[in-house]
Tab-separated table of C-alpha atoms and ligand atoms in Angstrom:
chain	number	residue	atom	x	y	z
F	1	MET	CA	-28.527	-77.158	57.105
F	2	ALA	CA	-25.245	-77.249	54.597
F	3	ILE	CA	-24.871	-74.152	52.603
F	4	ALA	CA	-23.126	-74.202	49.301
F	5	GLN	CA	-19.789	-73.306	48.963
F	6	ARG	CA	-18.982	-70.221	46.999
F	7	LEU	CA	-17.458	-70.094	43.649
F	8	ASP	CA	-15.848	-67.211	43.882
F	9	GLY	CA	-15.654	-65.231	40.288
F	10	LYS	CA	-13.207	-62.362	41.476
F	11	TRP	CA	-10.923	-64.659	43.489
F	12	ALA	CA	-10.273	-66.663	40.555
F	13	ALA	CA	-10.275	-63.856	37.945
F	14	GLY	CA	-7.576	-62.464	40.166
F	15	CYS	CA	-5.425	-66.199	39.846
F	16	VAL	CA	-6.143	-65.679	35.913
F	17	GLN	CA	-4.855	-62.058	35.945
F	18	ALA	CA	-1.546	-63.077	37.631
F	19	ASP	CA	-1.083	-65.712	35.321
F	20	LEU	CA	-1.743	-63.729	32.237
F	21	LYS	CA	0.840	-60.895	33.259
F	22	ARG	CA	4.004	-63.209	33.650
F	23	ARG	CA	2.905	-64.712	30.137
F	24	VAL	CA	1.972	-61.266	28.775
F	25	GLU	CA	5.875	-60.529	30.228
F	26	GLU	CA	7.458	-63.277	27.749
F	27	LEU	CA	5.680	-61.842	24.739
F	28	THR	CA	6.704	-58.300	25.683
F	29	ALA	CA	10.487	-59.688	26.209
F	30	LEU	CA	10.020	-60.794	22.566
F	31	GLY	CA	8.704	-57.320	21.380
F	32	VAL	CA	5.266	-58.393	21.111
F	33	VAL	CA	2.662	-56.346	22.939
F	34	PRO	CA	-1.177	-57.732	22.781
F	35	LYS	CA	-3.317	-55.351	21.470
F	36	LEU	CA	-7.127	-55.439	22.159
F	37	VAL	CA	-9.586	-53.129	20.563
F	38	MET	CA	-12.963	-53.072	21.798
F	39	LEU	CA	-15.852	-51.033	19.515
F	40	VAL	CA	-18.695	-49.651	21.710
F	41	VAL	CA	-21.909	-47.548	20.910
F	42	GLU	CA	-21.329	-45.112	23.342
F	43	GLU	CA	-25.088	-44.567	24.562
F	44	ASP	CA	-25.454	-47.260	25.594
F	45	GLU	CA	-24.661	-47.392	29.184
F	46	VAL	CA	-24.438	-50.900	30.392
F	47	SER	CA	-22.294	-51.936	27.296
F	48	LEU	CA	-20.168	-48.958	27.833
F	49	GLY	CA	-19.207	-50.196	31.854
F	50	HIS	CA	-18.587	-53.636	30.597
F	51	VAL	CA	-15.742	-52.508	28.139
F	52	ARG	CA	-14.313	-50.338	30.666
F	53	ARG	CA	-14.181	-53.151	33.030
F	54	LYS	CA	-12.622	-55.592	30.086
F	55	ALA	CA	-10.025	-52.751	29.395
F	56	ARG	CA	-9.410	-52.650	33.147
F	57	PHE	CA	-8.260	-56.055	33.855
F	58	ALA	CA	-6.475	-56.197	30.256
F	59	ARG	CA	-4.512	-53.114	30.797
F	60	ALA	CA	-3.236	-54.707	34.530
F	61	ALA	CA	-2.497	-57.894	32.958
F	62	GLY	CA	0.009	-55.791	30.425
F	63	ILE	CA	-2.608	-55.958	27.204
F	64	ALA	CA	-2.967	-52.573	24.925
F	65	ALA	CA	-6.378	-52.402	25.474
F	66	GLU	CA	-8.266	-49.442	23.682
F	67	ILE	CA	-12.259	-48.404	23.321
F	68	ARG	CA	-13.437	-46.609	20.469
F	69	THR	CA	-17.156	-45.547	20.489
F	70	PHE	CA	-19.893	-45.005	18.072
F	71	SER	CA	-22.624	-43.181	17.610
F	72	ALA	CA	-26.272	-44.996	17.766
F	73	GLY	CA	-27.662	-42.292	15.390
F	74	GLY	CA	-24.615	-42.402	12.932
F	75	GLY	CA	-25.661	-45.919	11.619
F	76	PRO	CA	-23.818	-48.925	11.380
F	77	GLU	CA	-21.451	-47.695	8.881
F	78	ALA	CA	-18.164	-46.193	10.849
F	79	LEU	CA	-18.669	-49.447	12.499
F	80	ARG	CA	-17.853	-51.478	9.379
F	81	SER	CA	-15.275	-49.446	8.536
F	82	ALA	CA	-12.994	-49.492	11.388
F	83	ILE	CA	-13.606	-53.028	11.717
F	84	ASP	CA	-11.956	-53.212	8.169
F	85	HIS	CA	-9.402	-51.065	9.222
F	86	LEU	CA	-8.336	-53.201	12.607
F	87	ASN	CA	-8.753	-56.496	10.313
F	88	GLY	CA	-5.845	-54.760	8.465
F	89	ASP	CA	-3.603	-53.342	11.088
F	90	ASP	CA	-1.062	-56.132	12.006
F	91	ALA	CA	-0.660	-54.477	15.534
F	92	VAL	CA	-4.349	-55.150	16.625
F	93	ASP	CA	-4.622	-58.895	17.759
F	94	ALA	CA	-7.779	-58.741	19.177
F	95	VAL	CA	-11.453	-57.215	17.927
F	96	LEU	CA	-14.718	-57.199	19.951
F	97	VAL	CA	-17.792	-55.462	19.288
F	98	GLN	CA	-19.610	-55.228	22.486
F	99	LEU	CA	-23.410	-56.343	21.562
F	100	PRO	CA	-26.343	-55.567	22.170
F	101	LEU	CA	-26.303	-53.118	18.867
F	102	PRO	CA	-28.846	-50.767	18.019
F	103	PRO	CA	-32.039	-51.814	16.478
F	104	GLY	CA	-31.979	-52.547	12.938
F	105	TRP	CA	-28.121	-53.204	13.112
F	106	ASP	CA	-27.364	-56.525	11.887
F	107	GLU	CA	-25.394	-58.273	14.219
F	108	VAL	CA	-24.503	-61.109	12.909
F	109	GLU	CA	-23.168	-59.695	10.024
F	110	ILE	CA	-21.218	-56.994	11.795
F	111	VAL	CA	-19.390	-59.834	14.039
F	112	GLY	CA	-19.012	-61.900	10.905
F	113	ARG	CA	-16.676	-58.930	9.490
F	114	ILE	CA	-14.258	-59.373	11.861
F	115	ARG	CA	-11.329	-61.682	11.008
F	116	PRO	CA	-11.637	-64.893	12.798
F	117	ASP	CA	-8.496	-64.879	14.228
F	118	LYS	CA	-8.979	-61.557	15.319
F	119	ASP	CA	-12.386	-62.545	17.120
F	120	VAL	CA	-11.850	-62.819	20.519
F	121	ASP	CA	-15.734	-63.343	21.308
F	122	GLY	CA	-14.962	-66.302	19.365
F	123	LEU	CA	-19.110	-65.371	17.975
F	124	HIS	CA	-17.573	-65.562	14.158
F	125	PRO	CA	-19.644	-68.051	12.557
F	126	GLU	CA	-16.050	-69.680	12.035
F	127	ASN	CA	-15.278	-69.831	15.090
F	128	LEU	CA	-18.694	-71.241	16.321
F	129	GLY	CA	-18.130	-73.820	13.956
F	130	GLN	CA	-15.317	-74.925	14.650
F	131	ALA	CA	-15.688	-75.634	18.223
F	132	ALA	CA	-18.810	-77.008	17.142
F	133	PHE	CA	-16.753	-79.590	15.134
F	134	GLY	CA	-14.273	-80.010	18.122
F	135	ARG	CA	-11.534	-77.985	17.047
F	136	PRO	CA	-12.262	-74.716	18.748
F	137	ARG	CA	-9.773	-71.723	17.706
F	138	ILE	CA	-11.181	-69.740	20.477
F	139	TRP	CA	-14.403	-70.525	23.026
F	140	PRO	CA	-16.803	-67.313	23.512
F	141	CYS	CA	-15.687	-65.562	26.747
F	142	THR	CA	-18.749	-66.653	29.094
F	143	ALA	CA	-18.190	-70.502	28.102
F	144	ARG	CA	-14.598	-70.120	28.428
F	145	GLY	CA	-15.365	-68.022	31.642
F	146	VAL	CA	-17.699	-70.987	33.437
F	147	GLY	CA	-15.279	-73.676	32.700
F	148	GLU	CA	-12.244	-71.703	33.935
F	149	LEU	CA	-14.196	-71.237	37.134
F	150	LEU	CA	-14.772	-74.665	37.520
F	151	ARG	CA	-11.459	-75.948	36.634
F	152	ARG	CA	-9.737	-73.276	38.870
F	153	TYR	CA	-11.858	-75.013	42.221
F	154	ASP	CA	-10.964	-78.510	40.434
F	155	LEU	CA	-14.424	-79.475	39.746
F	156	PRO	CA	-14.832	-82.258	37.227
F	157	VAL	CA	-16.967	-81.900	33.891
F	158	ARG	CA	-16.079	-85.134	32.435
F	159	GLY	CA	-18.779	-87.681	32.476
F	160	LYS	CA	-20.809	-84.966	34.557
F	161	ALA	CA	-24.420	-84.338	33.954
F	162	ALA	CA	-24.781	-80.769	32.924
F	163	CYS	CA	-27.962	-79.104	32.411
F	164	VAL	CA	-27.677	-75.659	30.700
F	165	VAL	CA	-30.890	-73.710	30.604
F	166	GLY	CA	-30.444	-70.638	27.359
F	167	ARG	CA	-29.539	-71.294	24.301
F	168	SER	CA	-28.727	-68.216	22.658
F	169	ALA	CA	-25.861	-68.024	20.181
F	170	LEU	CA	-24.222	-65.653	22.408
F	171	VAL	CA	-24.137	-67.301	26.025
F	172	GLY	CA	-26.438	-70.317	26.335
F	173	TRP	CA	-25.381	-72.258	22.861
F	174	PRO	CA	-21.272	-71.974	23.416
F	175	ILE	CA	-21.610	-73.052	27.192
F	176	ALA	CA	-23.365	-76.134	25.955
F	177	GLN	CA	-20.894	-76.597	23.236
F	178	TRP	CA	-17.926	-76.404	25.879
F	179	PHE	CA	-19.600	-78.682	28.296
F	180	MET	CA	-19.913	-81.724	25.673
F	181	ALA	CA	-16.716	-80.788	24.296
F	182	HIS	CA	-14.907	-81.503	27.785
F	183	GLY	CA	-17.000	-84.894	28.260
F	184	ALA	CA	-20.258	-83.873	30.174
F	185	THR	CA	-23.485	-85.318	28.820
F	186	VAL	CA	-25.459	-82.369	28.115
F	187	VAL	CA	-29.004	-81.284	28.112
F	188	GLN	CA	-30.031	-77.735	26.542
F	189	CYS	CA	-33.174	-76.336	27.997
F	190	HIS	CA	-34.971	-72.886	26.656
F	191	ARG	CA	-38.322	-71.045	26.536
F	192	GLN	CA	-40.163	-73.793	24.707
F	193	THR	CA	-39.302	-76.460	27.168
F	194	PRO	CA	-41.843	-77.662	29.321
F	195	SER	CA	-40.592	-78.103	32.657
F	196	VAL	CA	-36.915	-77.016	33.023
F	197	ALA	CA	-37.084	-78.411	36.599
F	198	HIS	CA	-37.615	-81.876	35.465
F	199	TRP	CA	-34.153	-81.929	33.694
F	200	THR	CA	-32.243	-79.421	36.213
F	201	ARG	CA	-32.988	-82.102	38.796
F	202	GLN	CA	-31.251	-84.929	37.268
F	203	ALA	CA	-28.063	-82.621	36.225
F	204	ASP	CA	-24.484	-82.979	38.375
F	205	ILE	CA	-24.076	-79.342	37.026
F	206	VAL	CA	-26.807	-76.898	36.031
F	207	VAL	CA	-25.796	-73.597	34.290
F	208	SER	CA	-28.314	-70.546	34.158
F	209	ALA	CA	-28.524	-68.556	31.129
F	210	ALA	CA	-31.785	-67.125	30.861
F	211	GLY	CA	-31.987	-63.926	31.970
F	212	VAL	CA	-35.399	-64.460	34.508
F	213	PRO	CA	-34.716	-63.885	37.679
F	214	GLY	CA	-35.734	-66.386	40.715
F	215	LEU	CA	-36.065	-69.339	37.510
F	216	ILE	CA	-34.131	-71.971	39.689
F	217	ARG	CA	-35.260	-72.881	42.936
F	218	ALA	CA	-33.803	-75.233	45.660
F	219	ASP	CA	-36.286	-77.695	44.789
F	220	ASP	CA	-35.189	-77.413	40.970
F	221	ILE	CA	-31.689	-78.776	42.454
F	222	ARG	CA	-29.832	-82.116	43.270
F	223	PRO	CA	-28.625	-81.874	46.755
F	224	GLY	CA	-24.745	-81.484	46.447
F	225	ALA	CA	-25.105	-80.058	42.620
F	226	VAL	CA	-22.633	-77.288	41.126
F	227	VAL	CA	-24.842	-74.684	39.772
F	228	VAL	CA	-23.494	-71.678	37.962
F	229	ASP	CA	-25.237	-68.527	37.409
F	230	VAL	CA	-24.491	-66.608	34.313
F	231	GLY	CA	-28.091	-64.410	34.752
F	232	LEU	CA	-27.970	-60.960	35.303
F	233	THR	CA	-31.082	-58.784	34.862
F	234	TYR	CA	-30.590	-55.090	36.637
F	235	ALA	CA	-33.883	-54.838	39.240
F	236	ALA	CA	-34.174	-51.735	41.001
F	237	ASP	CA	-32.579	-53.340	43.966
F	238	GLY	CA	-29.433	-53.903	42.087
F	239	PRO	CA	-27.999	-57.216	39.585
F	240	ARG	CA	-30.035	-60.497	39.984
F	241	GLY	CA	-28.914	-63.749	38.910
F	242	ASP	CA	-31.690	-66.437	37.651
F	243	VAL	CA	-30.910	-68.453	40.847
F	244	ASP	CA	-32.852	-68.042	44.024
F	245	PRO	CA	-30.987	-67.671	47.287
F	246	SER	CA	-32.768	-70.907	48.798
F	247	VAL	CA	-30.515	-73.141	46.211
F	248	ALA	CA	-27.648	-72.218	48.472
F	249	GLU	CA	-29.377	-74.949	50.734
F	250	ARG	CA	-29.169	-77.521	48.459
F	251	ALA	CA	-26.135	-77.100	45.961
F	252	ALA	CA	-22.928	-78.175	47.151
F	253	TRP	CA	-21.092	-74.851	44.862
F	254	LEU	CA	-23.006	-71.707	43.972
F	255	THR	CA	-21.973	-68.762	41.848
F	256	PRO	CA	-22.367	-65.508	43.187
F	257	VAL	CA	-24.196	-62.875	41.627
F	258	PRO	CA	-22.377	-60.235	40.934
F	259	GLY	CA	-18.975	-61.741	41.604
F	260	GLY	CA	-19.038	-64.996	40.431
F	261	VAL	CA	-19.711	-65.281	35.805
F	262	GLY	CA	-18.946	-61.625	35.465
F	263	PRO	CA	-15.488	-61.355	36.205
F	264	MET	CA	-14.651	-64.653	34.552
F	265	THR	CA	-16.481	-63.235	31.252
F	266	ILE	CA	-13.937	-59.951	31.820
F	267	ALA	CA	-10.811	-62.327	32.172
F	268	MET	CA	-11.030	-64.500	29.023
F	269	VAL	CA	-11.633	-61.290	26.883
F	270	ALA	CA	-7.992	-60.744	28.626
F	271	GLN	CA	-7.076	-64.589	28.152
F	272	ASN	CA	-8.319	-65.032	24.463
F	273	THR	CA	-6.834	-61.535	23.522
F	274	VAL	CA	-3.216	-63.482	24.670
F	275	ASP	CA	-4.297	-66.740	22.843
F	276	LEU	CA	-4.892	-64.668	19.579
F	277	CYS	CA	-1.742	-62.872	19.786
F	278	ALA	CA	0.204	-65.484	20.427
F	279	MET	CA	-1.507	-67.891	17.655
F	280	ARG	CA	-0.919	-65.082	15.065
F	281	ARG	CA	2.134	-63.683	16.103
F	282	GLY	CA	3.900	-66.962	17.499
F	283	GLY	CA	5.081	-66.663	21.029
Z	301	NAD	P1	-30.964	-64.024	25.270
Z	301	NAD	O1	-32.244	-63.415	26.101
Z	301	NAD	O2	-30.667	-63.883	23.771
Z	301	NAD	O3	-31.606	-65.818	25.565
Z	301	NAD	C1	-31.887	-66.164	26.726
Z	301	NAD	C2	-32.142	-67.447	26.630
Z	301	NAD	O4	-32.617	-68.315	27.928
Z	301	NAD	C3	-33.055	-67.868	24.916
Z	301	NAD	O5	-32.582	-69.417	25.047
Z	301	NAD	C4	-34.577	-68.374	26.216
Z	301	NAD	O6	-35.124	-69.479	25.387
Z	301	NAD	C5	-34.239	-68.667	27.560
Z	301	NAD	N1	-35.241	-68.927	28.732
Z	301	NAD	C6	-35.671	-67.601	28.877
Z	301	NAD	N2	-36.805	-67.748	29.416
Z	301	NAD	C7	-36.247	-68.933	29.913
Z	301	NAD	C8	-37.264	-69.620	31.148
Z	301	NAD	N3	-38.312	-69.147	31.672
Z	301	NAD	N4	-37.325	-71.220	31.117
Z	301	NAD	C9	-36.133	-71.661	30.605
Z	301	NAD	N5	-35.273	-71.007	29.313
Z	301	NAD	C10	-35.834	-68.976	29.262
Z	301	NAD	O7	-30.020	-63.942	26.394
Z	301	NAD	P2	-28.496	-64.172	27.048
Z	301	NAD	O8	-27.774	-62.781	25.606
Z	301	NAD	O9	-28.433	-65.421	25.982
Z	301	NAD	O10	-28.078	-63.863	27.998
Z	301	NAD	C11	-28.800	-64.703	29.021
Z	301	NAD	C12	-28.565	-64.155	30.605
Z	301	NAD	O11	-27.035	-64.109	30.653
Z	301	NAD	C13	-28.911	-62.711	30.634
Z	301	NAD	O12	-29.132	-62.449	32.112
Z	301	NAD	C14	-27.609	-61.772	30.484
Z	301	NAD	O13	-27.934	-60.647	30.973
Z	301	NAD	C15	-26.666	-62.486	31.335
Z	301	NAD	N6	-25.009	-62.696	30.901
Z	301	NAD	C16	-24.265	-62.875	31.617
Z	301	NAD	C17	-23.099	-62.904	31.333
Z	301	NAD	C18	-21.889	-62.488	32.154
Z	301	NAD	O14	-20.818	-62.973	31.989
Z	301	NAD	N7	-22.323	-62.715	33.478
Z	301	NAD	C19	-22.603	-62.429	30.035
Z	301	NAD	C20	-23.799	-62.703	29.394
Z	301	NAD	C21	-24.785	-62.592	29.038
């Protein structure tokens, strides 16, 4: 029985970091140090962990990365004024608001407050709209990370059938848009899809971003498919993806969880920072 080859996000993210380091050195030689500022609610330990990993990765590539924390009890106003200040600070290239925000804080309004040319997550409606119209300024980090992972393994997308499970504005929708923009024929499944397996079975590439452990099983996959597991659920025994381990017996390529899409999302925050810096300040 053949076992799927591993799409190693840690390895691919290391390659991205080495390339970025060289690019940042070139920018620094021109007197430009890319700067990323991440805003996070301090009581949210999971979010804090995410931004710390993003900062560590970016710093290792030579980017100036800062974390600013806000208290959930203080309400969203301090976060709003921090965004306004960073929008006007010429030394800041990239602003990230770590989601989710506390209940009752309007995420769409708050993300929409970031200047689109500093929106490193690519989630500002203007940036999502530009991507949908085929003129992306920046792709959202998880979508770009999935694409970059496939590219690093020379796995083609153009002309392939891709099935994306999940349609959130943050994750599933941008991933589907990314595949469409790169020449795949895309089916997008979601909670109301009567038979997700009907669609995943026809796909050359399956990307699952539902957050439902074990959702995708071996029978749901065409033999030889590429399977990318975006899902991340913290179970008692550790992090779990959406894809059942049995899928490894049928797929040709499979991402591990952890160590697959997660490191690529982190790497793309740094990549997008450098790209936004170069777009805004030249170089
Ligand atoms: P979400 O809850 O906002 O959206 C989930 C989507 O999956 C929805 O569109 C829903 O319709 C769909 N869905 C849920 N159950 C389904 C089912 N049984 N069948 C078909 N579709 C179903 O979550 P999100 O923010 O989009 O995140 C999705 C997952 O991706 C989560 O596990 C999250 O932790 C993970 N994630 C991972 C990374 C990473 O870098 N690895 C980054 C972001 C999110």
